[in-house]
């Protein structure tokens, strides 16, 4: 009768293997043998490859069209093996939806789904990476030459045809079904949402890190913060003025807490009459407006968006409003104030001039 050979030390369970006290892995079969480290690494690699092939097979069964369009991405990503997994950890980003975005390398083909995002990419010198934009992306003028993919209803076929390795989109206008389709096609999508003024330079820096243009992005963000701080300082000592910003007139929609425009009104020395609404974009009725009695009415205007002249004139009927009595109905370029991009500092300058024209006059007089 053969004696059972005891191991040289205690053994412990680890995954599919058992480790002896010496640390050498042993396959739990009737005929055991010691595995060399190189064999162990190779086995792990091929297990990863087989798992990925199984995932592709399932995807082909569920959606052959989506899986076939995505095959090239998988070959460049997961199927490159363990070195890819090590690289992913260093290039992980979190967007404004709290989603983790994994990029194997810096994107070289980017689609922008908002004018503000397009302006940010151009501001940091990444225009060569932009391969698709919306029909409203009109600044700088060079953006007009980029292929169009739609805005409220982007064309998924057009997006896929441009072969992007990153889509950057705003939260407020991105449809859930489009995001789901992009995720299904394994097209990385970064969602941005500007709730505060500080979010704007922060988004610029985030884009800089994602596309490996951090120095340029940091410089743009720092200059933006500096200029915003200067205008804030100019308005701090000025009296507060009640303001109604008419984002939409029928129905009447304005801005409230949670909107960066609400914060800009405060930075320009104004008091938003919808400050106590508790919503980012609240609806107001006329009774509430008459009660709050704004001293200034501001209408965004522009080619693509804004309040038409006819709707602005309707407000002149309400002669009891202080703003109407004093003739303080003003227009502001919608592109400067409604877009949370690098030109927001120009929007704040215009806002400050409207709310406190005396500040603009004193600033001009102080210049040599």
PDB file of C-alpha atoms in Angstrom, residues 77-287:
ATOM      1  CA  UNK A  77      -8.958  47.293 -27.199  1.00  0.00           C
ATOM      2  CA  UNK A  78      -9.757  44.253 -25.125  1.00  0.00           C
ATOM      3  CA  UNK A  79      -8.133  41.671 -27.386  1.00  0.00           C
ATOM      4  CA  UNK A  80      -4.744  43.310 -27.033  1.00  0.00           C
ATOM      5  CA  UNK A  81      -4.482  41.479 -23.725  1.00  0.00           C
ATOM      6  CA  UNK A  82      -3.085  42.253 -20.316  1.00  0.00           C
ATOM      7  CA  UNK A  83      -0.998  45.328 -21.307  1.00  0.00           C
ATOM      8  CA  UNK A  84      -4.296  46.976 -22.314  1.00  0.00           C
ATOM      9  CA  UNK A  85      -5.820  46.290 -18.907  1.00  0.00           C
ATOM     10  CA  UNK A  86      -2.858  47.942 -17.211  1.00  0.00           C
ATOM     11  CA  UNK A  87      -3.220  51.012 -19.451  1.00  0.00           C
ATOM     12  CA  UNK A  88      -6.958  51.404 -18.815  1.00  0.00           C
ATOM     13  CA  UNK A  89      -6.509  52.149 -15.130  1.00  0.00           C
ATOM     14  CA  UNK A  90      -4.392  55.196 -15.933  1.00  0.00           C
ATOM     15  CA  UNK A  91      -6.923  56.574 -18.449  1.00  0.00           C
ATOM     16  CA  UNK A  92     -10.184  56.376 -16.553  1.00  0.00           C
ATOM     17  CA  UNK A  93     -12.420  59.444 -16.459  1.00  0.00           C
ATOM     18  CA  UNK A  94     -15.731  60.166 -14.724  1.00  0.00           C
ATOM     19  CA  UNK A  95     -18.331  62.306 -16.503  1.00  0.00           C
ATOM     20  CA  UNK A  96     -21.141  64.438 -15.057  1.00  0.00           C
ATOM     21  CA  UNK A  97     -23.510  61.455 -14.965  1.00  0.00           C
ATOM     22  CA  UNK A  98     -21.061  59.639 -12.707  1.00  0.00           C
ATOM     23  CA  UNK A  99     -20.205  57.186 -15.495  1.00  0.00           C
ATOM     24  CA  UNK A 100     -16.645  55.839 -15.791  1.00  0.00           C
ATOM     25  CA  UNK A 101     -15.109  56.263 -19.232  1.00  0.00           C
ATOM     26  CA  UNK A 102     -12.204  53.931 -20.145  1.00  0.00           C
ATOM     27  CA  UNK A 103      -9.891  55.014 -22.962  1.00  0.00           C
ATOM     28  CA  UNK A 104      -6.929  52.931 -24.087  1.00  0.00           C
ATOM     29  CA  UNK A 105      -5.288  56.018 -25.598  1.00  0.00           C
ATOM     30  CA  UNK A 106      -5.987  59.699 -26.231  1.00  0.00           C
ATOM     31  CA  UNK A 107      -8.875  60.117 -28.727  1.00  0.00           C
ATOM     32  CA  UNK A 108      -7.974  61.211 -32.251  1.00  0.00           C
ATOM     33  CA  UNK A 109     -11.516  61.410 -33.727  1.00  0.00           C
ATOM     34  CA  UNK A 110     -14.037  63.376 -31.655  1.00  0.00           C
ATOM     35  CA  UNK A 111     -17.693  64.221 -32.287  1.00  0.00           C
ATOM     36  CA  UNK A 112     -19.157  67.214 -30.425  1.00  0.00           C
ATOM     37  CA  UNK A 113     -22.905  67.300 -29.791  1.00  0.00           C
ATOM     38  CA  UNK A 114     -23.124  70.896 -28.517  1.00  0.00           C
ATOM     39  CA  UNK A 115     -21.889  74.314 -29.691  1.00  0.00           C
ATOM     40  CA  UNK A 116     -20.331  75.000 -26.279  1.00  0.00           C
ATOM     41  CA  UNK A 117     -18.318  71.771 -26.439  1.00  0.00           C
ATOM     42  CA  UNK A 118     -17.139  72.587 -29.959  1.00  0.00           C
ATOM     43  CA  UNK A 119     -15.985  76.024 -28.780  1.00  0.00           C
ATOM     44  CA  UNK A 120     -14.058  74.460 -25.891  1.00  0.00           C
ATOM     45  CA  UNK A 121     -12.290  71.979 -28.170  1.00  0.00           C
ATOM     46  CA  UNK A 122     -11.297  74.740 -30.592  1.00  0.00           C
ATOM     47  CA  UNK A 123     -10.172  77.002 -27.721  1.00  0.00           C
ATOM     48  CA  UNK A 124      -7.619  74.431 -26.545  1.00  0.00           C
ATOM     49  CA  UNK A 125      -6.313  73.808 -30.054  1.00  0.00           C
ATOM     50  CA  UNK A 126      -8.039  70.469 -30.666  1.00  0.00           C
ATOM     51  CA  UNK A 127      -9.847  71.446 -33.863  1.00  0.00           C
ATOM     52  CA  UNK A 128      -7.820  68.874 -35.806  1.00  0.00           C
ATOM     53  CA  UNK A 129      -9.399  66.122 -33.701  1.00  0.00           C
ATOM     54  CA  UNK A 130     -13.017  67.218 -34.307  1.00  0.00           C
ATOM     55  CA  UNK A 131     -14.604  65.104 -37.063  1.00  0.00           C
ATOM     56  CA  UNK A 132     -18.284  65.908 -36.465  1.00  0.00           C
ATOM     57  CA  UNK A 133     -20.453  68.665 -34.949  1.00  0.00           C
ATOM     58  CA  UNK A 134     -24.079  69.835 -34.768  1.00  0.00           C
ATOM     59  CA  UNK A 135     -25.701  72.200 -37.248  1.00  0.00           C
ATOM     60  CA  UNK A 136     -25.651  74.904 -34.541  1.00  0.00           C
ATOM     61  CA  UNK A 137     -21.874  74.750 -34.050  1.00  0.00           C
ATOM     62  CA  UNK A 138     -21.033  78.036 -35.774  1.00  0.00           C
ATOM     63  CA  UNK A 139     -18.118  79.374 -33.711  1.00  0.00           C
ATOM     64  CA  UNK A 140     -15.365  79.739 -34.517  1.00  0.00           C
ATOM     65  CA  UNK A 141     -16.213  80.017 -38.244  1.00  0.00           C
ATOM     66  CA  UNK A 142     -13.970  77.011 -38.994  1.00  0.00           C
ATOM     67  CA  UNK A 143     -16.485  74.827 -37.139  1.00  0.00           C
ATOM     68  CA  UNK A 144     -18.962  75.377 -39.965  1.00  0.00           C
ATOM     69  CA  UNK A 145     -16.729  73.276 -42.233  1.00  0.00           C
ATOM     70  CA  UNK A 146     -17.001  70.167 -40.050  1.00  0.00           C
ATOM     71  CA  UNK A 147     -19.422  67.320 -40.979  1.00  0.00           C
ATOM     72  CA  UNK A 148     -22.852  67.644 -39.342  1.00  0.00           C
ATOM     73  CA  UNK A 149     -24.536  64.861 -37.336  1.00  0.00           C
ATOM     74  CA  UNK A 150     -27.684  66.633 -36.077  1.00  0.00           C
ATOM     75  CA  UNK A 151     -28.506  68.168 -32.685  1.00  0.00           C
ATOM     76  CA  UNK A 152     -31.721  67.262 -30.856  1.00  0.00           C
ATOM     77  CA  UNK A 153     -31.949  64.077 -32.935  1.00  0.00           C
ATOM     78  CA  UNK A 154     -28.396  63.131 -33.965  1.00  0.00           C
ATOM     79  CA  UNK A 155     -28.163  60.580 -36.749  1.00  0.00           C
ATOM     80  CA  UNK A 156     -26.575  57.418 -35.344  1.00  0.00           C
ATOM     81  CA  UNK A 157     -25.572  56.200 -38.810  1.00  0.00           C
ATOM     82  CA  UNK A 158     -23.751  59.479 -39.471  1.00  0.00           C
ATOM     83  CA  UNK A 159     -21.987  59.206 -36.121  1.00  0.00           C
ATOM     84  CA  UNK A 160     -20.838  55.634 -36.762  1.00  0.00           C
ATOM     85  CA  UNK A 161     -19.726  56.471 -40.314  1.00  0.00           C
ATOM     86  CA  UNK A 162     -17.314  59.098 -38.918  1.00  0.00           C
ATOM     87  CA  UNK A 163     -15.636  56.377 -36.812  1.00  0.00           C
ATOM     88  CA  UNK A 164     -15.268  58.435 -33.623  1.00  0.00           C
ATOM     89  CA  UNK A 165     -13.260  57.185 -30.681  1.00  0.00           C
ATOM     90  CA  UNK A 166     -15.009  59.725 -28.428  1.00  0.00           C
ATOM     91  CA  UNK A 167     -18.371  61.517 -28.422  1.00  0.00           C
ATOM     92  CA  UNK A 168     -18.763  64.510 -26.091  1.00  0.00           C
ATOM     93  CA  UNK A 169     -22.360  65.497 -25.365  1.00  0.00           C
ATOM     94  CA  UNK A 170     -24.360  67.824 -23.084  1.00  0.00           C
ATOM     95  CA  UNK A 171     -26.634  66.210 -20.552  1.00  0.00           C
ATOM     96  CA  UNK A 172     -29.586  68.533 -21.148  1.00  0.00           C
ATOM     97  CA  UNK A 173     -30.159  67.601 -24.801  1.00  0.00           C
ATOM     98  CA  UNK A 174     -28.818  64.043 -25.010  1.00  0.00           C
ATOM     99  CA  UNK A 175     -31.607  61.495 -25.412  1.00  0.00           C
ATOM    100  CA  UNK A 176     -31.442  58.342 -23.321  1.00  0.00           C
ATOM    101  CA  UNK A 177     -31.978  56.100 -26.358  1.00  0.00           C
ATOM    102  CA  UNK A 178     -29.031  57.667 -28.192  1.00  0.00           C
ATOM    103  CA  UNK A 179     -26.747  57.200 -25.183  1.00  0.00           C
ATOM    104  CA  UNK A 180     -27.863  53.581 -24.898  1.00  0.00           C
ATOM    105  CA  UNK A 181     -27.103  52.978 -28.572  1.00  0.00           C
ATOM    106  CA  UNK A 182     -23.649  54.559 -28.287  1.00  0.00           C
ATOM    107  CA  UNK A 183     -22.923  52.371 -25.273  1.00  0.00           C
ATOM    108  CA  UNK A 184     -24.119  49.302 -27.157  1.00  0.00           C
ATOM    109  CA  UNK A 185     -21.744  50.134 -30.016  1.00  0.00           C
ATOM    110  CA  UNK A 186     -18.910  50.628 -27.489  1.00  0.00           C
ATOM    111  CA  UNK A 187     -18.368  54.235 -28.603  1.00  0.00           C
ATOM    112  CA  UNK A 188     -16.995  56.105 -25.549  1.00  0.00           C
ATOM    113  CA  UNK A 189     -19.304  59.003 -24.639  1.00  0.00           C
ATOM    114  CA  UNK A 190     -18.405  61.785 -22.211  1.00  0.00           C
ATOM    115  CA  UNK A 191     -21.396  63.682 -20.748  1.00  0.00           C
ATOM    116  CA  UNK A 192     -20.931  67.270 -19.533  1.00  0.00           C
ATOM    117  CA  UNK A 193     -23.420  69.388 -17.570  1.00  0.00           C
ATOM    118  CA  UNK A 194     -22.676  72.955 -16.462  1.00  0.00           C
ATOM    119  CA  UNK A 195     -24.646  73.817 -13.322  1.00  0.00           C
ATOM    120  CA  UNK A 196     -22.268  76.529 -12.098  1.00  0.00           C
ATOM    121  CA  UNK A 197     -19.910  79.023 -13.682  1.00  0.00           C
ATOM    122  CA  UNK A 198     -16.924  77.116 -12.271  1.00  0.00           C
ATOM    123  CA  UNK A 199     -18.070  74.014 -14.173  1.00  0.00           C
ATOM    124  CA  UNK A 200     -17.092  75.743 -17.426  1.00  0.00           C
ATOM    125  CA  UNK A 201     -13.318  76.068 -16.828  1.00  0.00           C
ATOM    126  CA  UNK A 202     -13.420  72.671 -15.096  1.00  0.00           C
ATOM    127  CA  UNK A 203     -14.920  71.084 -18.222  1.00  0.00           C
ATOM    128  CA  UNK A 204     -12.208  72.701 -20.338  1.00  0.00           C
ATOM    129  CA  UNK A 205      -9.567  71.109 -18.117  1.00  0.00           C
ATOM    130  CA  UNK A 206     -11.333  67.742 -18.212  1.00  0.00           C
ATOM    131  CA  UNK A 207     -11.305  67.772 -22.013  1.00  0.00           C
ATOM    132  CA  UNK A 208      -7.627  68.703 -21.910  1.00  0.00           C
ATOM    133  CA  UNK A 209      -6.810  65.662 -19.788  1.00  0.00           C
ATOM    134  CA  UNK A 210      -8.911  63.330 -21.922  1.00  0.00           C
ATOM    135  CA  UNK A 211      -7.240  64.324 -25.200  1.00  0.00           C
ATOM    136  CA  UNK A 212      -3.734  64.869 -23.776  1.00  0.00           C
ATOM    137  CA  UNK A 213      -3.820  68.644 -24.238  1.00  0.00           C
ATOM    138  CA  UNK A 214      -3.714  69.515 -20.539  1.00  0.00           C
ATOM    139  CA  UNK A 215      -1.221  72.434 -20.708  1.00  0.00           C
ATOM    140  CA  UNK A 216      -3.295  74.325 -23.308  1.00  0.00           C
ATOM    141  CA  UNK A 217      -6.547  73.570 -21.477  1.00  0.00           C
ATOM    142  CA  UNK A 218      -5.129  74.687 -18.127  1.00  0.00           C
ATOM    143  CA  UNK A 219      -3.977  77.972 -19.657  1.00  0.00           C
ATOM    144  CA  UNK A 220      -7.443  78.682 -21.127  1.00  0.00           C
ATOM    145  CA  UNK A 221      -9.171  77.756 -17.854  1.00  0.00           C
ATOM    146  CA  UNK A 222      -6.862  79.903 -15.725  1.00  0.00           C
ATOM    147  CA  UNK A 223      -7.363  82.940 -17.976  1.00  0.00           C
ATOM    148  CA  UNK A 224     -11.117  82.412 -17.879  1.00  0.00           C
ATOM    149  CA  UNK A 225     -11.152  82.271 -14.076  1.00  0.00           C
ATOM    150  CA  UNK A 226      -8.995  85.386 -13.852  1.00  0.00           C
ATOM    151  CA  UNK A 227     -11.283  87.459 -16.093  1.00  0.00           C
ATOM    152  CA  UNK A 228     -14.421  86.231 -14.326  1.00  0.00           C
ATOM    153  CA  UNK A 229     -12.922  87.214 -10.969  1.00  0.00           C
ATOM    154  CA  UNK A 230     -12.094  90.694 -12.267  1.00  0.00           C
ATOM    155  CA  UNK A 231     -15.693  91.335 -13.343  1.00  0.00           C
ATOM    156  CA  UNK A 232     -17.059  89.924 -10.114  1.00  0.00           C
ATOM    157  CA  UNK A 233     -14.851  92.374  -8.229  1.00  0.00           C
ATOM    158  CA  UNK A 234     -16.189  95.286 -10.299  1.00  0.00           C
ATOM    159  CA  UNK A 235     -19.803  94.411  -9.448  1.00  0.00           C
ATOM    160  CA  UNK A 236     -19.438  93.606  -5.747  1.00  0.00           C
ATOM    161  CA  UNK A 237     -19.820  97.190  -4.528  1.00  0.00           C
ATOM    162  CA  UNK A 238     -22.733  98.025  -6.842  1.00  0.00           C
ATOM    163  CA  UNK A 239     -26.387  98.066  -5.716  1.00  0.00           C
ATOM    164  CA  UNK A 240     -28.395  94.956  -6.495  1.00  0.00           C
ATOM    165  CA  UNK A 241     -30.900  95.159  -9.344  1.00  0.00           C
ATOM    166  CA  UNK A 242     -33.924  92.866  -9.770  1.00  0.00           C
ATOM    167  CA  UNK A 243     -33.628  90.952 -13.046  1.00  0.00           C
ATOM    168  CA  UNK A 244     -35.870  88.679 -15.108  1.00  0.00           C
ATOM    169  CA  UNK A 245     -34.058  86.646 -17.762  1.00  0.00           C
ATOM    170  CA  UNK A 246     -36.636  85.502 -20.332  1.00  0.00           C
ATOM    171  CA  UNK A 247     -35.292  82.206 -21.587  1.00  0.00           C
ATOM    172  CA  UNK A 248     -38.614  81.387 -23.267  1.00  0.00           C
ATOM    173  CA  UNK A 249     -41.776  83.489 -23.477  1.00  0.00           C
ATOM    174  CA  UNK A 250     -44.564  81.020 -24.349  1.00  0.00           C
ATOM    175  CA  UNK A 251     -44.660  79.477 -21.808  1.00  0.00           C
ATOM    176  CA  UNK A 252     -42.612  81.843 -19.676  1.00  0.00           C
ATOM    177  CA  UNK A 253     -39.427  80.036 -18.644  1.00  0.00           C
ATOM    178  CA  UNK A 254     -36.517  81.640 -16.851  1.00  0.00           C
ATOM    179  CA  UNK A 255     -33.403  80.510 -14.988  1.00  0.00           C
ATOM    180  CA  UNK A 256     -33.140  79.541 -11.339  1.00  0.00           C
ATOM    181  CA  UNK A 257     -30.779  77.952  -8.823  1.00  0.00           C
ATOM    182  CA  UNK A 258     -28.856  75.131 -10.449  1.00  0.00           C
ATOM    183  CA  UNK A 259     -28.331  77.147 -13.639  1.00  0.00           C
ATOM    184  CA  UNK A 260     -25.007  78.807 -14.418  1.00  0.00           C
ATOM    185  CA  UNK A 261     -26.921  81.786 -15.889  1.00  0.00           C
ATOM    186  CA  UNK A 262     -28.565  82.343 -12.503  1.00  0.00           C
ATOM    187  CA  UNK A 263     -25.086  82.565 -10.999  1.00  0.00           C
ATOM    188  CA  UNK A 264     -23.905  84.929 -13.747  1.00  0.00           C
ATOM    189  CA  UNK A 265     -26.753  87.325 -12.924  1.00  0.00           C
ATOM    190  CA  UNK A 266     -25.476  87.475  -9.359  1.00  0.00           C
ATOM    191  CA  UNK A 267     -21.864  87.992 -10.498  1.00  0.00           C
ATOM    192  CA  UNK A 268     -23.047  90.942 -12.614  1.00  0.00           C
ATOM    193  CA  UNK A 269     -24.685  92.642  -9.637  1.00  0.00           C
ATOM    194  CA  UNK A 270     -28.233  91.464 -10.260  1.00  0.00           C
ATOM    195  CA  UNK A 271     -30.841  89.626  -8.212  1.00  0.00           C
ATOM    196  CA  UNK A 272     -32.720  86.930 -10.098  1.00  0.00           C
ATOM    197  CA  UNK A 273     -36.432  87.243  -9.293  1.00  0.00           C
ATOM    198  CA  UNK A 274     -36.742  83.444  -9.650  1.00  0.00           C
ATOM    199  CA  UNK A 275     -34.029  82.778  -7.057  1.00  0.00           C
ATOM    200  CA  UNK A 276     -36.499  81.115  -4.676  1.00  0.00           C
ATOM    201  CA  UNK A 277     -38.018  78.802  -7.307  1.00  0.00           C
ATOM    202  CA  UNK A 278     -35.832  75.829  -6.367  1.00  0.00           C
ATOM    203  CA  UNK A 279     -35.555  74.765 -10.026  1.00  0.00           C
ATOM    204  CA  UNK A 280     -32.877  75.256 -12.642  1.00  0.00           C
ATOM    205  CA  UNK A 281     -35.318  76.372 -15.334  1.00  0.00           C
ATOM    206  CA  UNK A 282     -38.639  77.238 -13.661  1.00  0.00           C
ATOM    207  CA  UNK A 283     -41.881  78.304 -15.304  1.00  0.00           C
ATOM    208  CA  UNK A 284     -43.389  81.530 -14.052  1.00  0.00           C
ATOM    209  CA  UNK A 285     -46.858  82.979 -14.337  1.00  0.00           C
ATOM    210  CA  UNK A 286     -47.492  86.665 -14.936  1.00  0.00           C
ATOM    211  CA  UNK A 287     -48.839  87.197 -11.431  1.00  0.00           C
TER     212      UNK A 287
END
